[in-house]
Tab-separated table of C-alpha atoms in Angstrom:
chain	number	residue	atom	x	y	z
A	737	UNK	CA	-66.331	35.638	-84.034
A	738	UNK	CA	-63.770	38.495	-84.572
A	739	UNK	CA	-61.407	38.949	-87.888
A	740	UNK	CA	-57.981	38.433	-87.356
A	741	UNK	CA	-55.628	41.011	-87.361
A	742	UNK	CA	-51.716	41.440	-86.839
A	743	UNK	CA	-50.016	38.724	-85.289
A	744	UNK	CA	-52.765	36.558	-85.258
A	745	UNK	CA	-53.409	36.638	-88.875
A	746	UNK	CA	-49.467	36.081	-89.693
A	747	UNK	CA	-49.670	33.221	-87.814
A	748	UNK	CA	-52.560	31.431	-89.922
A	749	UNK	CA	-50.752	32.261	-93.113
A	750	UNK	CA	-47.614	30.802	-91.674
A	751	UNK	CA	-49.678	27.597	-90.624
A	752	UNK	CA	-50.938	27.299	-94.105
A	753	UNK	CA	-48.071	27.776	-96.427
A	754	UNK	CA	-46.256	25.149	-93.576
A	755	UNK	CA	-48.895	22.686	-95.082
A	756	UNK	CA	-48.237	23.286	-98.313
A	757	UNK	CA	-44.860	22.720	-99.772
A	758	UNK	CA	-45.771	22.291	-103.324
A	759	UNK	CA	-44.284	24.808	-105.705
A	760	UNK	CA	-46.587	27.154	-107.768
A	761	UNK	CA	-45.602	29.851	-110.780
A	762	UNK	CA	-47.147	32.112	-113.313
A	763	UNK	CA	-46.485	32.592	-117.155
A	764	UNK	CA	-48.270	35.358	-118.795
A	765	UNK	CA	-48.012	36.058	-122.579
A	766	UNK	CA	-49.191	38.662	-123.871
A	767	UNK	CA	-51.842	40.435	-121.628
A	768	UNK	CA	-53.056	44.099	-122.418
A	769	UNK	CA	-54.006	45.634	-119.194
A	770	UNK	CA	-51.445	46.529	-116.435
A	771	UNK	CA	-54.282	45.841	-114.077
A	772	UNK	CA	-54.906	42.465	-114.882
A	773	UNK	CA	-50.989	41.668	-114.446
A	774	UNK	CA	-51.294	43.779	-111.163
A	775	UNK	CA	-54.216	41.891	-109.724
A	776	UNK	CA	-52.071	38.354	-110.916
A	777	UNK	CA	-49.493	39.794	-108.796
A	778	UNK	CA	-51.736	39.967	-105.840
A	779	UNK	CA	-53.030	36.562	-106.274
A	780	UNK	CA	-49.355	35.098	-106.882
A	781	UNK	CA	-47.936	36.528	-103.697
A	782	UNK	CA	-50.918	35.822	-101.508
A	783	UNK	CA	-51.027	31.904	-102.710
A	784	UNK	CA	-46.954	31.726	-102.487
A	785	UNK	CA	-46.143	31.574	-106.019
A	786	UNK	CA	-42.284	32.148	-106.975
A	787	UNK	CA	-42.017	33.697	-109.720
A	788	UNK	CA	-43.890	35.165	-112.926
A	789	UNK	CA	-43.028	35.079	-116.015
A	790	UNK	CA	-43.986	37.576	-118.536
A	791	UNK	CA	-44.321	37.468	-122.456
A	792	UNK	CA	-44.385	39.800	-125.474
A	793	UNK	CA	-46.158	42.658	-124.746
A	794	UNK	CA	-47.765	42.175	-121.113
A	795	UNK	CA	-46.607	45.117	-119.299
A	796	UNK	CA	-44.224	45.346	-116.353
A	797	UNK	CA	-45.088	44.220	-113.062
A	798	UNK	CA	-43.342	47.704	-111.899
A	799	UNK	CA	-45.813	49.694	-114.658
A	800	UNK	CA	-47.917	51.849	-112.638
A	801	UNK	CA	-51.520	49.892	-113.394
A	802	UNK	CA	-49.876	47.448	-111.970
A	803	UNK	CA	-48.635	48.975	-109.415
A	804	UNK	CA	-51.713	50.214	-108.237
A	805	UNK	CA	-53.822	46.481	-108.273
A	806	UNK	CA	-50.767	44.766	-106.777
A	807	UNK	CA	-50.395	47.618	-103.956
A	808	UNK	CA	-46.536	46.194	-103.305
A	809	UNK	CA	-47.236	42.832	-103.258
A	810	UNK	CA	-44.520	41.852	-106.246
A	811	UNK	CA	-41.730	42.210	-103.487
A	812	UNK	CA	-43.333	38.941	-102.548
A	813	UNK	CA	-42.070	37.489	-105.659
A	814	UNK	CA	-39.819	37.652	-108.774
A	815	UNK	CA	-40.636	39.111	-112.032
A	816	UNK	CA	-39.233	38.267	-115.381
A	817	UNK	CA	-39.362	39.258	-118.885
A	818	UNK	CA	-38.833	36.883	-122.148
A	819	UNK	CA	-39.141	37.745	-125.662
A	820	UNK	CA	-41.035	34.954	-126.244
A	821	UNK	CA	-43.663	32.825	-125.188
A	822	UNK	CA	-41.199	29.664	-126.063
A	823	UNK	CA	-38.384	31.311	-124.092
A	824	UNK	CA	-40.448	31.725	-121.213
A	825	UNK	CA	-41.554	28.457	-120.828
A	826	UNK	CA	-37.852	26.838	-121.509
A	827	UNK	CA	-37.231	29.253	-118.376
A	828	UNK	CA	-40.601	27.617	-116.588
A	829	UNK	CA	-39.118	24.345	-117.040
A	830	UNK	CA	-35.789	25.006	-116.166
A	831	UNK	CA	-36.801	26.061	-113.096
A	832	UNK	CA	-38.590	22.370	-112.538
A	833	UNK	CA	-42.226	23.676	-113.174
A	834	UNK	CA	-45.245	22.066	-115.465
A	835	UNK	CA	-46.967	24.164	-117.748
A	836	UNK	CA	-50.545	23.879	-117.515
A	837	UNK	CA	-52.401	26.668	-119.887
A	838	UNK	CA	-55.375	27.923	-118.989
A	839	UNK	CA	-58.076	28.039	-122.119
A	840	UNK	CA	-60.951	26.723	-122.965
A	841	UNK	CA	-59.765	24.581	-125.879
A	842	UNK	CA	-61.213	21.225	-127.205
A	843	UNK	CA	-58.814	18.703	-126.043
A	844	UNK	CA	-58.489	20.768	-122.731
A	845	UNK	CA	-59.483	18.903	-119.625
A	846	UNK	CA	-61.556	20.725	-116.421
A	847	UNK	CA	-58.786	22.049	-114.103
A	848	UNK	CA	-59.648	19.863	-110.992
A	849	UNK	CA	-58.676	16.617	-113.297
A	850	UNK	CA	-55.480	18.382	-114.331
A	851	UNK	CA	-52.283	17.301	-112.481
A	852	UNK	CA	-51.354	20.203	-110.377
A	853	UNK	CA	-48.399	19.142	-107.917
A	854	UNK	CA	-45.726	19.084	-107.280
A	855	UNK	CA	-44.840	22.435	-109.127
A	856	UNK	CA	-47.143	23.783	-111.868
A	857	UNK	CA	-46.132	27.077	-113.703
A	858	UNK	CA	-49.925	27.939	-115.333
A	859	UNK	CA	-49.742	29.685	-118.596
A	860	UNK	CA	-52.419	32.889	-118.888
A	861	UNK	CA	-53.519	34.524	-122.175
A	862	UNK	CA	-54.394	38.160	-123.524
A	863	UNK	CA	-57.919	39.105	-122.348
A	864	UNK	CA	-59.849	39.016	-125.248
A	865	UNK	CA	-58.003	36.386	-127.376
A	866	UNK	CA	-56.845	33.922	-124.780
A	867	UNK	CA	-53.484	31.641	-125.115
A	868	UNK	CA	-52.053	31.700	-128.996
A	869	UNK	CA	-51.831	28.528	-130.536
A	870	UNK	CA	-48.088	28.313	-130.378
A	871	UNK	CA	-48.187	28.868	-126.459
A	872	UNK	CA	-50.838	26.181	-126.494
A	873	UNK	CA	-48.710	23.571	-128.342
A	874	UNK	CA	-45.866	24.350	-125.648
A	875	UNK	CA	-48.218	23.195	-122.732
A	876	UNK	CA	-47.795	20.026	-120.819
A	877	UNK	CA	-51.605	20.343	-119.716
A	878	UNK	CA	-54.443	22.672	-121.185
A	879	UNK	CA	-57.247	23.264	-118.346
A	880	UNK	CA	-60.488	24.946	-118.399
A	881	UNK	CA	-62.578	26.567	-115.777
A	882	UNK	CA	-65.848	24.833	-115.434
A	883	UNK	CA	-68.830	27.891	-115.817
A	884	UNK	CA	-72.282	26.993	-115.104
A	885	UNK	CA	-73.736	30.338	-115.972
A	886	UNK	CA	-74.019	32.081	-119.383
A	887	UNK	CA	-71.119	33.670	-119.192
A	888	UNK	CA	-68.525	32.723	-121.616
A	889	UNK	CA	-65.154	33.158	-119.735
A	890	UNK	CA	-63.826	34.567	-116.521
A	891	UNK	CA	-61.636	37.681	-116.288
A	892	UNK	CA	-57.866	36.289	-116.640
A	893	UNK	CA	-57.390	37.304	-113.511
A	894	UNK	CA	-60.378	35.647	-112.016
A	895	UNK	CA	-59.295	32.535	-113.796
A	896	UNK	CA	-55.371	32.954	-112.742
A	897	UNK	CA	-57.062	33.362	-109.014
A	898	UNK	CA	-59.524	30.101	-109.498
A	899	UNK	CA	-56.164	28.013	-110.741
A	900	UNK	CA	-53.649	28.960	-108.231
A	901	UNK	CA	-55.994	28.100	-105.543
A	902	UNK	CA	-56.895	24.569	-106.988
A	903	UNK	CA	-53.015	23.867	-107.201
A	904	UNK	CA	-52.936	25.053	-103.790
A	905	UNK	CA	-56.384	22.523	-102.547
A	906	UNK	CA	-54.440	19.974	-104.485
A	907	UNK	CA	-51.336	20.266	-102.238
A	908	UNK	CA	-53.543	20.104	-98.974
A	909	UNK	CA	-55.427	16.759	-100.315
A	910	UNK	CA	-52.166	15.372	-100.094
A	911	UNK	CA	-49.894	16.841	-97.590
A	912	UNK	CA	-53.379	17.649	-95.132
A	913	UNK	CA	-54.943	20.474	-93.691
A	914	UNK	CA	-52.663	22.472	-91.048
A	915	UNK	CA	-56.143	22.329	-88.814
A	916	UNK	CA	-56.606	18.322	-89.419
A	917	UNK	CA	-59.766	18.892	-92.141
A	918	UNK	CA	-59.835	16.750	-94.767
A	919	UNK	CA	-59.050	18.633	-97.762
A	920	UNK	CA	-60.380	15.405	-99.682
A	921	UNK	CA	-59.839	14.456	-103.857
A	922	UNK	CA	-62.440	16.313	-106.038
A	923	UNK	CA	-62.234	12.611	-107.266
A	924	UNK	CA	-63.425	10.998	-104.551
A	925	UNK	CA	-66.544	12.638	-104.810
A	926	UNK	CA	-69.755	10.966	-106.416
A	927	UNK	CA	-70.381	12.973	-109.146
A	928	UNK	CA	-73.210	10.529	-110.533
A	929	UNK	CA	-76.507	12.295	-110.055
A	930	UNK	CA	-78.712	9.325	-110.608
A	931	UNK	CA	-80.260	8.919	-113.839
């Protein structure tokens, strides 16, 4: 077994994203560190999201903390700035996208039950004090990470990461695998462990 490189790799990304139609966005309000918005960037381009949209005070995708955690990925993808959290998801939906938030609230459901296709805008909060209310209430969907550890939350951009990829295994349990697997339904599954 070797790792891919050059060719070779472009051409398993370009079998994948074949597979995988479904559209995918990004709506962050709020966040503090230009790394976190950098490293969103990353995961954005690399699972084919269009476009982010950024709130209130999260900093540019062009700031330079950005810059460095994306490492030029945001040409991959477009960038755009609303006043407001209710503006930018009035854009979101415009644009034909869901709005699933990301928080671990009480009516929220785990992510792999949320509905995820065909084109699901997730909605990211400021590191230490998660999605406001008001962007909350704007939400078609509210989804939490499972966590099986004693940890109480993930990074946002560890979350952001976890989220675009389930929209992503979503797309592939219906469309199929570009290499025939069976992506399967998380549903399927028997989750009854006996007792």
């Amino acid at each position: 077994m070797k790792q891919l490189r050059g060719t070779d790799l472009k051409r398993l990304h370009r079998q994948w994203r074949r597979s995988n139609e479904f559209r995918l966005a990004v709506i962050l309000e709020n966040l503090q560190s230009p790394f976190n918005v950098g490293s969103i960037v990353r995961t954005a381009s690399a699972m084919g999201a269009e476009k982010l949209y950024l709130t209130g005070d999260t900093p540019s995708v062009r700031s330079a903390g950005a810059q460095k955690a994306a490492m030029g990925t945001d040409r991959y993808l477009k960038a755009e700035h609303f006043e407001t959290v209710a503006e930018a998801v009035a854009a979101a939906r415009a644009d034909g996208f869901r709005v699933v938030g990301l928080e671990l609230a009480d009516e929220a459901v785990p992510l792999f039950a949320a509905p995820l296709t065909p084109a699901v805008a997730f909605m990211v909060g400021h590191e230490d004090r998660g999605v406001t209310a008001e962007a909350l209430a704007l939400c078609d969907t509210v989804a939490f990470v499972p966590q099986l550890g004693r940890v109480g939350s993930l990074n946002v951009s560890s979350a952001t990461s976890v989220a675009c990829y389930e929209a992503r295994r979503q797309g592939y349990a219906l469309s199929g695998t570009p290499d025939g697997s069976d992506a399967g339904e998380f549903g399927d599954l028997d989750l009854d462990d006996g007792e």
